[in-house]
Short mmCIF file of C-alpha atoms and ligand atoms in Angstrom, two decimals:
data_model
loop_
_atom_site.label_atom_id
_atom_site.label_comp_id
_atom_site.label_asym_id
_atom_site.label_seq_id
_atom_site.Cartn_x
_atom_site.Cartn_y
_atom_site.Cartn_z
CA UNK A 26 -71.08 -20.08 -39.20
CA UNK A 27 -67.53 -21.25 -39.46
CA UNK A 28 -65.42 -21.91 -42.71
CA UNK A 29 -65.97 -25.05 -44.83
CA UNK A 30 -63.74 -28.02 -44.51
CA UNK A 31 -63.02 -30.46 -41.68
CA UNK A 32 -59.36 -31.32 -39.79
CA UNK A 33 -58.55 -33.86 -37.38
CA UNK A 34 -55.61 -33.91 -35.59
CA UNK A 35 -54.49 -37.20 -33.76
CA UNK A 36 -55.19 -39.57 -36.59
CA UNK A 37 -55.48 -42.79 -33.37
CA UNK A 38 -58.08 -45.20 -33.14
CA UNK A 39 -60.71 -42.76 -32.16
CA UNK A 40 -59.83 -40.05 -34.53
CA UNK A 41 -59.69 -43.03 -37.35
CA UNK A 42 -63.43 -43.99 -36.26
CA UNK A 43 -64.27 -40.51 -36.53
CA UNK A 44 -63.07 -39.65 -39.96
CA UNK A 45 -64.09 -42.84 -41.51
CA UNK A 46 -67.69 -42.16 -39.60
CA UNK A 47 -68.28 -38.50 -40.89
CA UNK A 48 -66.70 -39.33 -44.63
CA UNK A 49 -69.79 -42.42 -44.23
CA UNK A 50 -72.31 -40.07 -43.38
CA UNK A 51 -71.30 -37.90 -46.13
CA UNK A 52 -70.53 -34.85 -43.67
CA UNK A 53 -67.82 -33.40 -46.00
CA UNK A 54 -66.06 -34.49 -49.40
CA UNK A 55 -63.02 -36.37 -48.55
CA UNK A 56 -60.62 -33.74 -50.39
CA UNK A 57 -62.84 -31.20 -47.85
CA UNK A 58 -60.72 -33.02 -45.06
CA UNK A 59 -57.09 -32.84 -43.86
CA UNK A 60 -55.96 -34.87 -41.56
CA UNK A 61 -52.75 -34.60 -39.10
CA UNK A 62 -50.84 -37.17 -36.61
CA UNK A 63 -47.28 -37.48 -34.98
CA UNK A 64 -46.82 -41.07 -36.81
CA UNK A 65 -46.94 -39.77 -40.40
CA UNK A 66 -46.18 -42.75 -42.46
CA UNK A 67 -49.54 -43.77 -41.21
CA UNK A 68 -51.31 -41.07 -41.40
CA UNK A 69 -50.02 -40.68 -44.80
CA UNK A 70 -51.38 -44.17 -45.25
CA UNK A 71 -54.80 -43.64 -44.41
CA UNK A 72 -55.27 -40.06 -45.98
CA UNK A 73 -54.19 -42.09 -49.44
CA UNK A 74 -56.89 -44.58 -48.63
CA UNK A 75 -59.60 -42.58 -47.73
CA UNK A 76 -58.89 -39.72 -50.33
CA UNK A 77 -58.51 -37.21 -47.60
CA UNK A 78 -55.72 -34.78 -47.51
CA UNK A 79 -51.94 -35.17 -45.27
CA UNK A 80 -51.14 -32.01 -43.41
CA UNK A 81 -47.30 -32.31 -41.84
CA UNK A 82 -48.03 -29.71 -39.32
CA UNK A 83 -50.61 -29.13 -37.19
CA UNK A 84 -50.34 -25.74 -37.29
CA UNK A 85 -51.23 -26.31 -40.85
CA UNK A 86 -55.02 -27.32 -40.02
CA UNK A 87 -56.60 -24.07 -39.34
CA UNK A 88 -55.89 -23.02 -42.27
CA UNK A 89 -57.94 -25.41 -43.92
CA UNK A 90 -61.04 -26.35 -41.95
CA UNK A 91 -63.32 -24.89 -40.01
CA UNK A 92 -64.23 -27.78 -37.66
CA UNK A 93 -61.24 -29.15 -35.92
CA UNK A 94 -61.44 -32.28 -34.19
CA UNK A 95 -58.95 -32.81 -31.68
CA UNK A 96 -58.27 -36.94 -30.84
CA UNK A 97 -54.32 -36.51 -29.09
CA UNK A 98 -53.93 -38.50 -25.89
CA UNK A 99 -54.52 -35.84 -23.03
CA UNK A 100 -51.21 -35.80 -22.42
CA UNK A 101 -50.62 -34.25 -25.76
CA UNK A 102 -53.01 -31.68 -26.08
CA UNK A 103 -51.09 -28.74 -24.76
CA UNK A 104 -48.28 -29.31 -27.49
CA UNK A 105 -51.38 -29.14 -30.33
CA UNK A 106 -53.35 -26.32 -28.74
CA UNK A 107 -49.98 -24.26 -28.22
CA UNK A 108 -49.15 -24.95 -32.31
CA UNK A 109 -52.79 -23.79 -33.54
CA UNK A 110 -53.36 -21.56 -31.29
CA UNK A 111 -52.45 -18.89 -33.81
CA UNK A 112 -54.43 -20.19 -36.78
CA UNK A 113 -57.80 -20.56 -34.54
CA UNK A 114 -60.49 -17.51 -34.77
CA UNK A 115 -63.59 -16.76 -32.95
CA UNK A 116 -65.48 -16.45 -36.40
CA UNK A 117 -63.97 -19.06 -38.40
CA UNK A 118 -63.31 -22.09 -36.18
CA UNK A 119 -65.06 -24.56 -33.78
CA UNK A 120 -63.01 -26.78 -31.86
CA UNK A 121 -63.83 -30.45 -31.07
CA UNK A 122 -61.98 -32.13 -28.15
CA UNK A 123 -62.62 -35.56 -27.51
CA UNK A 124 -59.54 -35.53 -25.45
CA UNK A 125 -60.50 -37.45 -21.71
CA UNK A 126 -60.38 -35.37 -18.68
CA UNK A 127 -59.49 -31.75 -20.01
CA UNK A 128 -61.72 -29.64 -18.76
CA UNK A 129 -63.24 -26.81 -21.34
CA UNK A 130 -61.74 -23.64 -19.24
CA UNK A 131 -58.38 -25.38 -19.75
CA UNK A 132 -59.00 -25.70 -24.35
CA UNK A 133 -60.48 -22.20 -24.09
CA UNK A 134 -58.26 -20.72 -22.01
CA UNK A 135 -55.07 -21.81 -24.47
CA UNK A 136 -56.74 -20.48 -27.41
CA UNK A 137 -57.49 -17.20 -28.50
CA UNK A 138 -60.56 -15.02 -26.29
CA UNK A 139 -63.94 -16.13 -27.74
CA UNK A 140 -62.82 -19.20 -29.03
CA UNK A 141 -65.36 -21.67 -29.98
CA UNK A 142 -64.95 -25.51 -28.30
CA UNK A 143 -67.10 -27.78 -27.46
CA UNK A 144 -65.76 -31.09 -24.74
CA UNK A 145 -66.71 -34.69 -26.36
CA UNK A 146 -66.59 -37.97 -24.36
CA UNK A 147 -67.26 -40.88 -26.93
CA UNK A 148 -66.24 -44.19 -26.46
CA UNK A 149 -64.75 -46.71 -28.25
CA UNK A 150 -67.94 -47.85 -30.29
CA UNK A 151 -67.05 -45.16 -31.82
CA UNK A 152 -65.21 -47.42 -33.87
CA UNK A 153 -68.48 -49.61 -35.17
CA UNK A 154 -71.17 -46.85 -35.03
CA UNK A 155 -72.42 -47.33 -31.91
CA UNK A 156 -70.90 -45.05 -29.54
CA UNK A 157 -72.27 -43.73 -26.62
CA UNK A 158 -71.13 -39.84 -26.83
CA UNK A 159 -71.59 -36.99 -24.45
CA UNK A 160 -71.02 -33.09 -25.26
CA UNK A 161 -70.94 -30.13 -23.53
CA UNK A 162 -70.54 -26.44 -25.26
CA UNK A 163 -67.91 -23.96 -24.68
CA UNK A 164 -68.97 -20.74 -23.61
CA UNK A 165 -68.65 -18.82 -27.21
CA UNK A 166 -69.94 -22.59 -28.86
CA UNK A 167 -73.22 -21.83 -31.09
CA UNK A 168 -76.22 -23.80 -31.10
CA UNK A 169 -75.40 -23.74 -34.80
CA UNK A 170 -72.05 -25.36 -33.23
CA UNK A 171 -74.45 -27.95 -31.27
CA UNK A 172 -76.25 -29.27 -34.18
CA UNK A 173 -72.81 -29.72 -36.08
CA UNK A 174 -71.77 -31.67 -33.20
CA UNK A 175 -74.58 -33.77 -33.17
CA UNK A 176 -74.17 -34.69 -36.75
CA UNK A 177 -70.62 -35.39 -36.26
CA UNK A 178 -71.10 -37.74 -32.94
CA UNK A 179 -74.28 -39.11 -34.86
CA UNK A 180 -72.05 -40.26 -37.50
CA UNK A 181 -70.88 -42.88 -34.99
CA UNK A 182 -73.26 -43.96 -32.79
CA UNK A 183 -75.62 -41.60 -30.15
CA UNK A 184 -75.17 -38.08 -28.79
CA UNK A 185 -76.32 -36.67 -25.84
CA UNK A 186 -75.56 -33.08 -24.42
CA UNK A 187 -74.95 -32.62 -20.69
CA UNK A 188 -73.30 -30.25 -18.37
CA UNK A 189 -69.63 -30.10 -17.77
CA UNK A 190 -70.05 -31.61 -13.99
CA UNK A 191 -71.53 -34.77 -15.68
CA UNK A 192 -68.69 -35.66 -17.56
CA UNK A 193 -66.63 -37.69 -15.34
CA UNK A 194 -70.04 -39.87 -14.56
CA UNK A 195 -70.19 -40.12 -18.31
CA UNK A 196 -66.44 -41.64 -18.74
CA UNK A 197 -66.90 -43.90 -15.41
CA UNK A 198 -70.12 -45.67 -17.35
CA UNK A 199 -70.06 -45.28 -21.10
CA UNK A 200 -66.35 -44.29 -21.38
CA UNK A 201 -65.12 -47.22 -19.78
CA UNK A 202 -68.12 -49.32 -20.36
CA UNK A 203 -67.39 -51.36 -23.26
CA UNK A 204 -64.63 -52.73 -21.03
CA UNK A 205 -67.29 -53.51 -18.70
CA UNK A 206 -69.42 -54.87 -21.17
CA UNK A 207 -66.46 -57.26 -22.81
CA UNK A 208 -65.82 -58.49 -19.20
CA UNK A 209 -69.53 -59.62 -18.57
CA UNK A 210 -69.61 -61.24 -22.12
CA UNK A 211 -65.94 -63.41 -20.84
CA UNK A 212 -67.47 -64.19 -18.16
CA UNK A 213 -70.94 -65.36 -19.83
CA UNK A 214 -69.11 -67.32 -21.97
CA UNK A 215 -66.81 -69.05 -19.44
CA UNK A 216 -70.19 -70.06 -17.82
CA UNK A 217 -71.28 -71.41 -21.12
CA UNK A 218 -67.60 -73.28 -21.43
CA UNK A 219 -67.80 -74.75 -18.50
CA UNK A 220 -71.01 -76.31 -19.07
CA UNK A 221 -69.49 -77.54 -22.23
CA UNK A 222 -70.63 -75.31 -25.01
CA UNK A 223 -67.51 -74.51 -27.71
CA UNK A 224 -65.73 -71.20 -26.93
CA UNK A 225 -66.92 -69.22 -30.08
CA UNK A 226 -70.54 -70.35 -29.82
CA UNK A 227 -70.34 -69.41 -26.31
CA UNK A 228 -68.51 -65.81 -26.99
CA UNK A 229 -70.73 -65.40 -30.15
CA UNK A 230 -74.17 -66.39 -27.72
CA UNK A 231 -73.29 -63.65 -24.64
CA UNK A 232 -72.30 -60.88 -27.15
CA UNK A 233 -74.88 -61.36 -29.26
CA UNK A 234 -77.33 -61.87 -25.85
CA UNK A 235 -76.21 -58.34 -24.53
CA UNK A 236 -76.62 -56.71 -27.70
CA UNK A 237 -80.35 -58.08 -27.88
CA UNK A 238 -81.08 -57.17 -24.69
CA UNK A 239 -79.63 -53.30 -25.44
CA UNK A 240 -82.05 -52.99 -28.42
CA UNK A 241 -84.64 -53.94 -26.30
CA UNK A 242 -84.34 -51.76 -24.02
CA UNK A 243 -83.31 -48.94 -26.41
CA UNK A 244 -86.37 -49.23 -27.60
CA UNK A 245 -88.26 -48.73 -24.61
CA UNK A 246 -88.80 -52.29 -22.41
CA UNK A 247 -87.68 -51.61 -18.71
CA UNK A 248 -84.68 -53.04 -17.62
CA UNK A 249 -87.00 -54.72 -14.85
CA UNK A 250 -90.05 -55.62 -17.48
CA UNK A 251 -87.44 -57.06 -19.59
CA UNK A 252 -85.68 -59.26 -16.42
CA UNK A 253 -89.82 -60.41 -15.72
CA UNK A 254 -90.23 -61.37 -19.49
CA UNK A 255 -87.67 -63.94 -19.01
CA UNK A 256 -87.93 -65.03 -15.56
CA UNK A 257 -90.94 -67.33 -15.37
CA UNK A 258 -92.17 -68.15 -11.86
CA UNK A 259 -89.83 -71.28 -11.14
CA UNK A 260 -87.95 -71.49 -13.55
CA UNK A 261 -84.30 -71.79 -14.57
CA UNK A 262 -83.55 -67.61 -14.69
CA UNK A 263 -84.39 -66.98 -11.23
CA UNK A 264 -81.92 -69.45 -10.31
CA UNK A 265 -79.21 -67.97 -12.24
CA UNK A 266 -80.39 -64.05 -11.35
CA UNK A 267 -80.00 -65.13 -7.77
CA UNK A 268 -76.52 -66.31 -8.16
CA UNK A 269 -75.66 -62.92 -9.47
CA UNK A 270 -77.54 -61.08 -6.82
CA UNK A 271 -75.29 -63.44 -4.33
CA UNK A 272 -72.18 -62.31 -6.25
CA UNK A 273 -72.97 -58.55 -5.42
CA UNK A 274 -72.76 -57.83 -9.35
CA UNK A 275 -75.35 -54.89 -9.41
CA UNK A 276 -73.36 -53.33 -6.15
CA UNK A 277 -70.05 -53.86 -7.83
CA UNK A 278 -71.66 -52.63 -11.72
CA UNK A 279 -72.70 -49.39 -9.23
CA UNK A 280 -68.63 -49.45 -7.46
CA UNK A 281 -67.35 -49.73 -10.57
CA UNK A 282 -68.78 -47.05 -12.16
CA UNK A 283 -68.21 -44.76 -9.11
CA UNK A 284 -64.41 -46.03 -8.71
CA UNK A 285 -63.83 -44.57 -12.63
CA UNK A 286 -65.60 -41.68 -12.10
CA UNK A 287 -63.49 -40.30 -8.79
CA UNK A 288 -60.64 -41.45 -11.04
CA UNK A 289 -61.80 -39.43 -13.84
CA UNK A 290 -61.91 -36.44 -11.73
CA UNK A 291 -58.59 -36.77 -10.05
CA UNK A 292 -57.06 -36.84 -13.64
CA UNK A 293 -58.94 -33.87 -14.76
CA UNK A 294 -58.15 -31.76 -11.74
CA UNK A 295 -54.32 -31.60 -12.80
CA UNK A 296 -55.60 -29.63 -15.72
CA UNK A 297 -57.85 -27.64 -14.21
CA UNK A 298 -55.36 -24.85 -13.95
CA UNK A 299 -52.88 -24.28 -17.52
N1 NAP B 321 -59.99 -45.12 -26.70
C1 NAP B 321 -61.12 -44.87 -26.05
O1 NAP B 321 -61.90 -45.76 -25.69
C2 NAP B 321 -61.49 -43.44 -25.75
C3 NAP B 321 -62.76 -43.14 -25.23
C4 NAP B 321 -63.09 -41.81 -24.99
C5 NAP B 321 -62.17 -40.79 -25.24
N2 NAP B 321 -60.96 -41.11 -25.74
C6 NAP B 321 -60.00 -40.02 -25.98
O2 NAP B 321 -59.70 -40.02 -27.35
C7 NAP B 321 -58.38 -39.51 -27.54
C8 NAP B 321 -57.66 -40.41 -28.52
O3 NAP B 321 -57.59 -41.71 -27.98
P1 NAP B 321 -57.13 -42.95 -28.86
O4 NAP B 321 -57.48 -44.17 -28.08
O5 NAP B 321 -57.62 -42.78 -30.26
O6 NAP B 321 -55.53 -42.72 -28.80
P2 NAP B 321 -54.45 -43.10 -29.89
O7 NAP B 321 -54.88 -44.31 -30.67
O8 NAP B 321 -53.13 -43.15 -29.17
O9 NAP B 321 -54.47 -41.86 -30.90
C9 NAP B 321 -53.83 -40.64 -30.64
C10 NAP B 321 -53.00 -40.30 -31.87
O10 NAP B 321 -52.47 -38.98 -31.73
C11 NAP B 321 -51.11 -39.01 -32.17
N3 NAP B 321 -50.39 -37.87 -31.63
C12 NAP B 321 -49.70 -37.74 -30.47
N4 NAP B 321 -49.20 -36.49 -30.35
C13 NAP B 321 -49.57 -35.81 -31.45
C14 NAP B 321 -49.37 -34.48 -31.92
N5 NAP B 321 -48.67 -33.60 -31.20
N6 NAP B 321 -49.89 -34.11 -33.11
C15 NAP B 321 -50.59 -35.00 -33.85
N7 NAP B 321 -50.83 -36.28 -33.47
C16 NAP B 321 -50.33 -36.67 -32.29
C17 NAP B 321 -50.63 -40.35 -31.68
O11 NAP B 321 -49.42 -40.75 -32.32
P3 NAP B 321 -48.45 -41.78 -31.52
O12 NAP B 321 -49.24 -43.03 -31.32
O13 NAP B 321 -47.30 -41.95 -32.45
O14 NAP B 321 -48.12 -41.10 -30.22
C18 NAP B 321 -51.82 -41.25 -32.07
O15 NAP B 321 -51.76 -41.66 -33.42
C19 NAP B 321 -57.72 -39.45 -26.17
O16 NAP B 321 -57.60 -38.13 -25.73
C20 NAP B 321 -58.67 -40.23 -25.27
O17 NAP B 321 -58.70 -39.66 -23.97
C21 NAP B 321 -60.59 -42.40 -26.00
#
């Protein structure tokens, strides 16, 4: 068990999506929730519309909640873990990072022995309830802490546990996929402009297109079985699928993904060590 009451500190766009996510899911009573960031007129802003409570300090959120979610740039985290390092207990706290790249020995070794943390890698659907979220658990981190977790990430999209060593495979595909994904709906809809449909219908048609084709296969077509559905012997898909297969765009999908990975692990290993 920890105490009552939630905190996030790094009120961003991620930490936003999160608070306005767990408040939706009815995780906690907004005056349950105190909320902390660097920029304080806005955070003072967005505490008054969401009825949640301003903290000036970080230092300050400890005090009053239990579950700490921590959404500071990477670069930043140090400076926060160094001011509530003294307010965080074994017994009382669990601490949420969502913070790219720093690896779990790094958050527990900064706080105090037995500290409870568990390593999020969301992504920005986050911010429409439909991220794709990875965790992994701290050493001292409960499965009680697990199922909290899972609530939390659920109140935003999907949640999946994996091992530490995953999580750079996990930010080179659904940590940087939605840019992926906004890239192949561009270019879908430059096809469609150029073969004179209006800009918005075409934009509208590819995003819409590739969030059909999710659903179906979130709900259990094969990405192949779904590709056969549409290509009929003949017919006008085959001609377009072999263009892409010309373009290398299933070798470069698999580059890409690789490329951000090794880069995710390069950034991580400068805080391997404190
Ligand atoms: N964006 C994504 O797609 C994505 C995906 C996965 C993971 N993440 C991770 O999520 C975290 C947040 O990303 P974001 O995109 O939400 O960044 P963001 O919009 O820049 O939010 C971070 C917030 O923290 C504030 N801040 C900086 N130092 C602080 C401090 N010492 N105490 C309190 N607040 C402080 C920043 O204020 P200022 O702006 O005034 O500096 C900013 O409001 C990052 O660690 C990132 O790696 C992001």
């Amino acid at each position: 068990m920890i105490k009552g009451g939630f905190g996030l500190i790094g009120a961003g766009k991620m930490g936003e999506a999160l608070l306005r996510g767990i408040l939706k899911a009815g995780l906690t009573r907004p005056e349950d929730f105190v909320i902390n960031d660097i920029n304080e007129a806005r955070c003072k802003e967005l505490a008054k519309e969401l009825g949640v409570k301003f903290v000036a300090r970080g230092e300050d959120v400890p005090e009053k909640a239990g579950c700490i979610l921590l959404a500071v740039k990477p670069q930043d985290v140090k400076n926060v873990l160094s001011r509530i390092r003294e307010g965080v207990s074994p017994k009382e706290h669990l601490l949420i990072s969502i913070a790219a790249g720093i690896p779990i020995r790094f958050l527990e070794d900064f706080l105090k022995p037995d500290c409870r943390v568990v390593r999020v890698m969301p992504n920005a659907a986050c911010m429409v309830s439909e991220a794709a979220s990875c965790y992994c658990l701290g050493k001292s981190a409960t499965k009680e802490d697990a199922l909290l977790v899972e609530k939390v990430l659920g109140a935003v999209g999907k949640a999946f546990k994996v091992e530490e060593k995953y999580l750079d495979a996990v930010t080179g595909l659904s940590g940087s996929g939605p840019a992926y994904a906004a890239l192949i709906i561009e270019g879908l809809s430059d096809g469609g402009v150029k073969m004179g449909l209006p800009r918005d219908t075409a934009t509208q048609l590819a995003a819409q297109t590739l969030l059909g084709a999710a659903k179906m296969i979130l709900i259990g077509y094969q990405p192949g079985q779904l590709r056969d559905i549409v290509t009929s012997p003949g017919g006008t898909t085959i001609e377009g699928l072999q263009v892409l297969e010309k373009g290398a765009v299933r070798a470069s999908l698999i580059a890409a993904v690789e490329a951000a990975t090794l880069k995710s692990k390069a950034l991580g290993e400068r805080f391997a060590e404190k």
